[in-house]
Tab-separated table of C-alpha atoms and ligand atoms in Angstrom:
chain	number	residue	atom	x	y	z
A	1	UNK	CA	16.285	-1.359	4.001
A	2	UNK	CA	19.199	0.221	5.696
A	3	UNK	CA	18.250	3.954	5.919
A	4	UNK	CA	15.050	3.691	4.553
A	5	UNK	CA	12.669	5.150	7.366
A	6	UNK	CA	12.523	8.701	8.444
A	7	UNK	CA	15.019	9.255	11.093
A	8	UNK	CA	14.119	12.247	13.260
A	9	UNK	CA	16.576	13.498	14.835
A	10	UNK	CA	15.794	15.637	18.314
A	11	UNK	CA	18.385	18.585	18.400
A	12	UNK	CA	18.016	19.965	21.972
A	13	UNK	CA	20.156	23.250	22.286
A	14	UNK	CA	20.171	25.152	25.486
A	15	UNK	CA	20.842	28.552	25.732
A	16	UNK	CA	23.446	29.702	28.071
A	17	UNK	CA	24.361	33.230	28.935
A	18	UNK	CA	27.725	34.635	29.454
A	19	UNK	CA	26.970	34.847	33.112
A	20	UNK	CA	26.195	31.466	34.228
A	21	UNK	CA	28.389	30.458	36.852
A	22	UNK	CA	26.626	33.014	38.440
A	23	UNK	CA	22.838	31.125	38.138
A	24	UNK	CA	21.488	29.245	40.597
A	25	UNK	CA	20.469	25.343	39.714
A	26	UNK	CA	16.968	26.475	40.091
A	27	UNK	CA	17.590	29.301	37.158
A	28	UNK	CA	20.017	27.131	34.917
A	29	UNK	CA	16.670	24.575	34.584
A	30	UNK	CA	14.667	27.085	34.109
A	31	UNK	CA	16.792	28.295	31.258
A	32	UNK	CA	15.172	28.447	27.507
A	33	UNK	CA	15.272	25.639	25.279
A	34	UNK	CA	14.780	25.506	21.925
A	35	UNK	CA	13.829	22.015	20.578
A	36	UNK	CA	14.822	21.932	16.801
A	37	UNK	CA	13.337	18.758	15.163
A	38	UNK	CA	14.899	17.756	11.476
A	39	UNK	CA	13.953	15.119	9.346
A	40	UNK	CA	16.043	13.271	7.195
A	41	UNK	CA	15.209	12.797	3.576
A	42	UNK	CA	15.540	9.714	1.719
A	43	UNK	CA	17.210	9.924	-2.072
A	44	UNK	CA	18.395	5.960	-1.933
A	45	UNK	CA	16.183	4.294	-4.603
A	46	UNK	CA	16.096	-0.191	-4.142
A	47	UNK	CA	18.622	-1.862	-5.469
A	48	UNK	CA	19.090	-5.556	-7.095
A	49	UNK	CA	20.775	-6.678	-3.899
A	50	UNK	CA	18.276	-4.944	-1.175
A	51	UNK	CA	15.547	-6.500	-3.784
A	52	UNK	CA	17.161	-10.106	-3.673
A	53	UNK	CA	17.412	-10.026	0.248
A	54	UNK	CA	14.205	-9.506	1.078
A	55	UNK	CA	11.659	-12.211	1.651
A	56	UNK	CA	7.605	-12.091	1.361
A	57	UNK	CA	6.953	-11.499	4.849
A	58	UNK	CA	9.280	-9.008	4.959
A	59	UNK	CA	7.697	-6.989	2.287
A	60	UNK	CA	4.513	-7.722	4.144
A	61	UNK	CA	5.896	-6.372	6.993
A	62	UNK	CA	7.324	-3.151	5.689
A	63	UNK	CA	3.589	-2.803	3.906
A	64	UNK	CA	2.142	-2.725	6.813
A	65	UNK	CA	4.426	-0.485	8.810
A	66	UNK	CA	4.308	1.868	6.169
A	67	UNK	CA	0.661	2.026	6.665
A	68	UNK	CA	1.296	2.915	10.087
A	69	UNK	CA	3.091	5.753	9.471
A	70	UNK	CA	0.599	6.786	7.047
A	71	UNK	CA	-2.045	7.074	9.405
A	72	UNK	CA	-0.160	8.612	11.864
A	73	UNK	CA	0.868	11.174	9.559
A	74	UNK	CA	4.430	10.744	9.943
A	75	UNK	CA	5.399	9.219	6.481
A	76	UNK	CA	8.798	9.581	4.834
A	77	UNK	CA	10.289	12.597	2.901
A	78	UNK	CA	12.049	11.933	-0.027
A	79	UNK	CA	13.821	13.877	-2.509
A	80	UNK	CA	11.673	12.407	-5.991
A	81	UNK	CA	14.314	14.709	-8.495
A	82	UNK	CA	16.944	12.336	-7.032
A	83	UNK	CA	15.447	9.164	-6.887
A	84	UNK	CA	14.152	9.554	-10.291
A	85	UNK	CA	18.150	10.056	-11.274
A	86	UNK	CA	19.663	7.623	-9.162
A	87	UNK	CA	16.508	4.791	-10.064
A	88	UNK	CA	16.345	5.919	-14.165
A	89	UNK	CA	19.303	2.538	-15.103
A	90	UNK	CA	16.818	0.302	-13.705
A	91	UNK	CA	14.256	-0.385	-11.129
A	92	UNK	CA	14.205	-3.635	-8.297
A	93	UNK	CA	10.620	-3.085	-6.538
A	94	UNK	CA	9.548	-4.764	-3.820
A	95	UNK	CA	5.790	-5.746	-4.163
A	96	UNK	CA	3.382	-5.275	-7.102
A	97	UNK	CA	-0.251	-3.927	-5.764
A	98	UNK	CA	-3.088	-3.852	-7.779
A	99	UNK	CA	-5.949	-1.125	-6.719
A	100	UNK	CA	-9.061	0.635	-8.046
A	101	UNK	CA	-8.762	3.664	-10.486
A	102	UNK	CA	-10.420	5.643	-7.155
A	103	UNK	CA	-8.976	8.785	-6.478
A	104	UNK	CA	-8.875	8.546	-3.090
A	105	UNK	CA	-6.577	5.535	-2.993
A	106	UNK	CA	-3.077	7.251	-3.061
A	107	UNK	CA	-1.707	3.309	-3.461
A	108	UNK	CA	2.511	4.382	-2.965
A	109	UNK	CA	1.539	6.665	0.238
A	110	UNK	CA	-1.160	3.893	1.506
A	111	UNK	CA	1.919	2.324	2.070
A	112	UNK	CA	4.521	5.060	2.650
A	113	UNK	CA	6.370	3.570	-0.387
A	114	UNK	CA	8.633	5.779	-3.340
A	115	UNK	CA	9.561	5.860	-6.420
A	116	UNK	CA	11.211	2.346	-7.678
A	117	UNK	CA	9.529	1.001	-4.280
A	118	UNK	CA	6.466	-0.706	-5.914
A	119	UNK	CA	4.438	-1.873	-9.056
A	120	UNK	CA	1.323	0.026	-9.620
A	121	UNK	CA	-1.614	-1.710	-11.512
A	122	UNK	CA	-4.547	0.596	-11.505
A	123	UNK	CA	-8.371	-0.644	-13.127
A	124	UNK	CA	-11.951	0.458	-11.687
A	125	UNK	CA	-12.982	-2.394	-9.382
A	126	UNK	CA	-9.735	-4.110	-9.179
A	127	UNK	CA	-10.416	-6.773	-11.034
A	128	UNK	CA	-7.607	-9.320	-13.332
A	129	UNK	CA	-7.889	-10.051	-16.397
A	130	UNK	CA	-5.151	-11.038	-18.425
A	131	UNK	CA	-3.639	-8.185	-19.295
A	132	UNK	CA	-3.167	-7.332	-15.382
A	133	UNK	CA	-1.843	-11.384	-15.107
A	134	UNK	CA	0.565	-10.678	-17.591
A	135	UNK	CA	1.947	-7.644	-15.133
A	136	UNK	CA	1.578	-9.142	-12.180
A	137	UNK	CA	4.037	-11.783	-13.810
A	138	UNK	CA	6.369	-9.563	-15.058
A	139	UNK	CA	6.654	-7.947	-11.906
A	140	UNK	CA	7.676	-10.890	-9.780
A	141	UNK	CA	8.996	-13.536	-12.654
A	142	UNK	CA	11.410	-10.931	-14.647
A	143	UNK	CA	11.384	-8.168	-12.411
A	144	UNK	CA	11.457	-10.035	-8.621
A	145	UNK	CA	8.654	-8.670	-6.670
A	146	UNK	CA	8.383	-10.556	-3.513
A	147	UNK	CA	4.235	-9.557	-2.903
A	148	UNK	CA	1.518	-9.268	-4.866
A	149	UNK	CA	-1.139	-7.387	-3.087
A	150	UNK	CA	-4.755	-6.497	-4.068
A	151	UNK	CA	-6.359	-3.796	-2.365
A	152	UNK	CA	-10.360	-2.879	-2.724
A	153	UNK	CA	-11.485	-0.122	-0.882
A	154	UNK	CA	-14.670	1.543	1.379
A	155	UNK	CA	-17.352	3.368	-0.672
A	156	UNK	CA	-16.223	1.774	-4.164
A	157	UNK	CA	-18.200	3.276	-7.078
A	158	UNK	CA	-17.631	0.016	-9.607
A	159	UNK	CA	-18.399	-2.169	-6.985
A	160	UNK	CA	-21.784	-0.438	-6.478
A	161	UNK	CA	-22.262	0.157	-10.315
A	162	UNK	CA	-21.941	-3.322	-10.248
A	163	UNK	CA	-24.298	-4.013	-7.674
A	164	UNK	CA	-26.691	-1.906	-9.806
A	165	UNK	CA	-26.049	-3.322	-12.870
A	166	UNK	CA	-24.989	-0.340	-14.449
A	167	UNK	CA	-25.077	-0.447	-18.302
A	168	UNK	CA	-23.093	2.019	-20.212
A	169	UNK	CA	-20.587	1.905	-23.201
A	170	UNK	CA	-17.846	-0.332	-22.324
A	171	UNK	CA	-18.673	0.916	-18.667
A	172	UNK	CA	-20.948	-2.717	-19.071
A	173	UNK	CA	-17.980	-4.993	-19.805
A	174	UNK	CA	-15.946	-3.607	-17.325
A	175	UNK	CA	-18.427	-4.350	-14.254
A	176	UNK	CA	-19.480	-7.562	-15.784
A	177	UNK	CA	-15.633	-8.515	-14.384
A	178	UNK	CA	-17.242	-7.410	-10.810
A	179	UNK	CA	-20.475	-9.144	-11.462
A	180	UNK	CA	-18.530	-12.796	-9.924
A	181	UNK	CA	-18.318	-11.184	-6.528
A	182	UNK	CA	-21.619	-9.633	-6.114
A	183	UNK	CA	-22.881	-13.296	-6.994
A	184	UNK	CA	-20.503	-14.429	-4.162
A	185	UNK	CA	-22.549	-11.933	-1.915
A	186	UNK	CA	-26.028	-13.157	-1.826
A	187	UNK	CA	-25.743	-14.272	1.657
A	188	UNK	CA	-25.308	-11.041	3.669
A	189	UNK	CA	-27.718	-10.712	5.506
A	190	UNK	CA	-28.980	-7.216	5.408
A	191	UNK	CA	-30.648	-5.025	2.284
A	192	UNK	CA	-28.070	-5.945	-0.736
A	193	UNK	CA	-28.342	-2.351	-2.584
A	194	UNK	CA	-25.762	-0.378	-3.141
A	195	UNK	CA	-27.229	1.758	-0.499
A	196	UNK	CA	-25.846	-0.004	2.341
A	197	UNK	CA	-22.312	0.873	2.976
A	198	UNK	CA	-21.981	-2.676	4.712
A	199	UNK	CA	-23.047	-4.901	1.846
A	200	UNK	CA	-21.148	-2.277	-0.700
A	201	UNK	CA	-18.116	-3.512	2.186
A	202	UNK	CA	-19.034	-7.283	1.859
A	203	UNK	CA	-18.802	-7.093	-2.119
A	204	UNK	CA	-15.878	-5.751	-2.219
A	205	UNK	CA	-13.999	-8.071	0.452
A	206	UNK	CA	-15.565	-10.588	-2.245
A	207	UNK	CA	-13.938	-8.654	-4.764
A	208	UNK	CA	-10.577	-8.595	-3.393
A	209	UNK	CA	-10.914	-12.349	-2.681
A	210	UNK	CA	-12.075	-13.109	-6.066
A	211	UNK	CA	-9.337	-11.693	-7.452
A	212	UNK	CA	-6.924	-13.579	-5.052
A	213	UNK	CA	-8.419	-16.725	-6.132
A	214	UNK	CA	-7.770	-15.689	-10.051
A	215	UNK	CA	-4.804	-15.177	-9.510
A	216	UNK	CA	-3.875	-18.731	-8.215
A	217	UNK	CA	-6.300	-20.128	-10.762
A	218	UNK	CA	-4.993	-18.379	-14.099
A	219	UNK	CA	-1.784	-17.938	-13.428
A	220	UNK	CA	0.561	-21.085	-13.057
A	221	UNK	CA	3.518	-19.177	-12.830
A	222	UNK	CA	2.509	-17.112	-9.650
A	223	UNK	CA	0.688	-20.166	-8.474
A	224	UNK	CA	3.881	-22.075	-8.338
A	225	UNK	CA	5.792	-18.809	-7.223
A	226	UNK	CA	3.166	-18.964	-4.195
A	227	UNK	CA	4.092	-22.658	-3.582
A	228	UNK	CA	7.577	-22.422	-3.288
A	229	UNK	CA	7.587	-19.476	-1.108
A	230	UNK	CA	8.944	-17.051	-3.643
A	231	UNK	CA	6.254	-14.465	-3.034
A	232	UNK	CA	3.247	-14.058	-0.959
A	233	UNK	CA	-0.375	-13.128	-2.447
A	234	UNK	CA	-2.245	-11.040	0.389
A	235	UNK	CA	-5.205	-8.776	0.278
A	236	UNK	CA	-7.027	-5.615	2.168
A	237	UNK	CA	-9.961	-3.685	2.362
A	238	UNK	CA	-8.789	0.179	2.444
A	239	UNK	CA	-10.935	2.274	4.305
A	240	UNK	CA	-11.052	5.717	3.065
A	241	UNK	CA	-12.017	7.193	6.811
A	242	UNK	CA	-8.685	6.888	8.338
A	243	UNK	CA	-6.747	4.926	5.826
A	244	UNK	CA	-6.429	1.848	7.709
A	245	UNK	CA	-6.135	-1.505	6.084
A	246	UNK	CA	-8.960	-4.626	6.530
A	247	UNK	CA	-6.568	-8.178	5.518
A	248	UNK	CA	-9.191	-9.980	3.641
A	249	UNK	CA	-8.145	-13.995	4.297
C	301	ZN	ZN1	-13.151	1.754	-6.488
């Protein structure tokens, strides 16, 4: 982890003339200064021995400081043509996230993460099946991920084409995988139409629970991976308004 933020580094030069012994204290203050700010960019990629040193809560922890910087706008520069060099003999990521196809989920800068940093597993409505399992296995069994994290997000469309029951080409499969969580959701309280941006919320905190749950349920491997501490299983609601992150428990 050693390096791995952005270090900004204040450069304060003042500008002296020729002639200063001559200035008063009042006019040596008062002197110009030019404040140069530079910002260091990261080309280290992980390696098998950062990997191997970190622990779940760790990862957890640099997810969620990540996010920070993220919202604030302040999230690292790195030099991709080198990291893609330095990571291409292998890669030792730290987490494996799985998140909607949406657009407007940009899952490595949600959590200010680079290239070798994380996993990636992308599907409308992030939803497992086994084909997701089978990643989410490789990633931490073979390749030593440390968290598995599921992320739904605000305004989903495949939740709400779910909600709708939407039927079209293998559009109709897909959402049936959804379907689980909107049954999950029949006691909000309010109008349960994709209309309202609360229950659309409350279906897809189902969602990401859901898929928590299958995880632990289909998957001994990460089941017993959870048990013995060898990686944590956490998930979030994303909210596209100011990319902040809901934990869903
Ligand atoms: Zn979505």
């Amino acid at each position: 982890m050693k390096g791995k933020f952005v270090t900004t580094v204040l450069v304060t030069l003042t500008m002296l003339s020729c002639n200063q012994e001559s200035k008063t204290t009042a006019e040596k203050e008062a002197a110009p200064e030019i404040k140069q700010e530079m910002t260091q960019v990261v080309n280290h990629v992980m390696t098998k021995e950062q990997q191997a040193a970190l622990t779940p809560e760790a990862v957890l922890q640099d997810f969620m400081d990540g996010n920070k910087r993220f919202q604030s706008g302040s999230t690292t520069v790195r030099d991709h043509s080198e990291q893609a060099r330095k990571s291409a003999p292998g890669q030792y990521p730290k987490a494996v996230v799985l998140s909607c196809l949406d657009s407007r989920v940009p899952v490595e800068d949600v959590f200010d993460q680079g290239l070798g940093d994380i996993f990636v597993g992308r599907v409308a409505g992030n939803f497992v099946n086994e084909d997701l399992l089978g990643s989410m296995e490789f990633a931490c069994k073979v390749a030593g991920a440390k968290l598995i994290f599921v992320m739904g997000h605000q305004h989903c469309g495949a939740v709400k084409g779910a909600i709708d029951d939407v039927k079209l080409g293998n559009i109709t499969a897909m959402l049936a995988k959804i379907k689980p969580a909107v049954n999950m959701s029949q006691d909000f309280a309010g109008e349960k139409t994709s209309k309202s941006d609360e229950f659309v919320k409350y279906v897809s905190e189902n969602n990401v629970k859901y898929a928590m749950q299958q995880i632990r349920e289909k998957s001994p491997i990460l089941k017993e991976m959870e048990e013995k501490g060898e990686i944590k299983i956490a998930g979030a609601f994303y909210r596209l308004t100011d990319g902040a992150l809901e934990f869903v428990k």
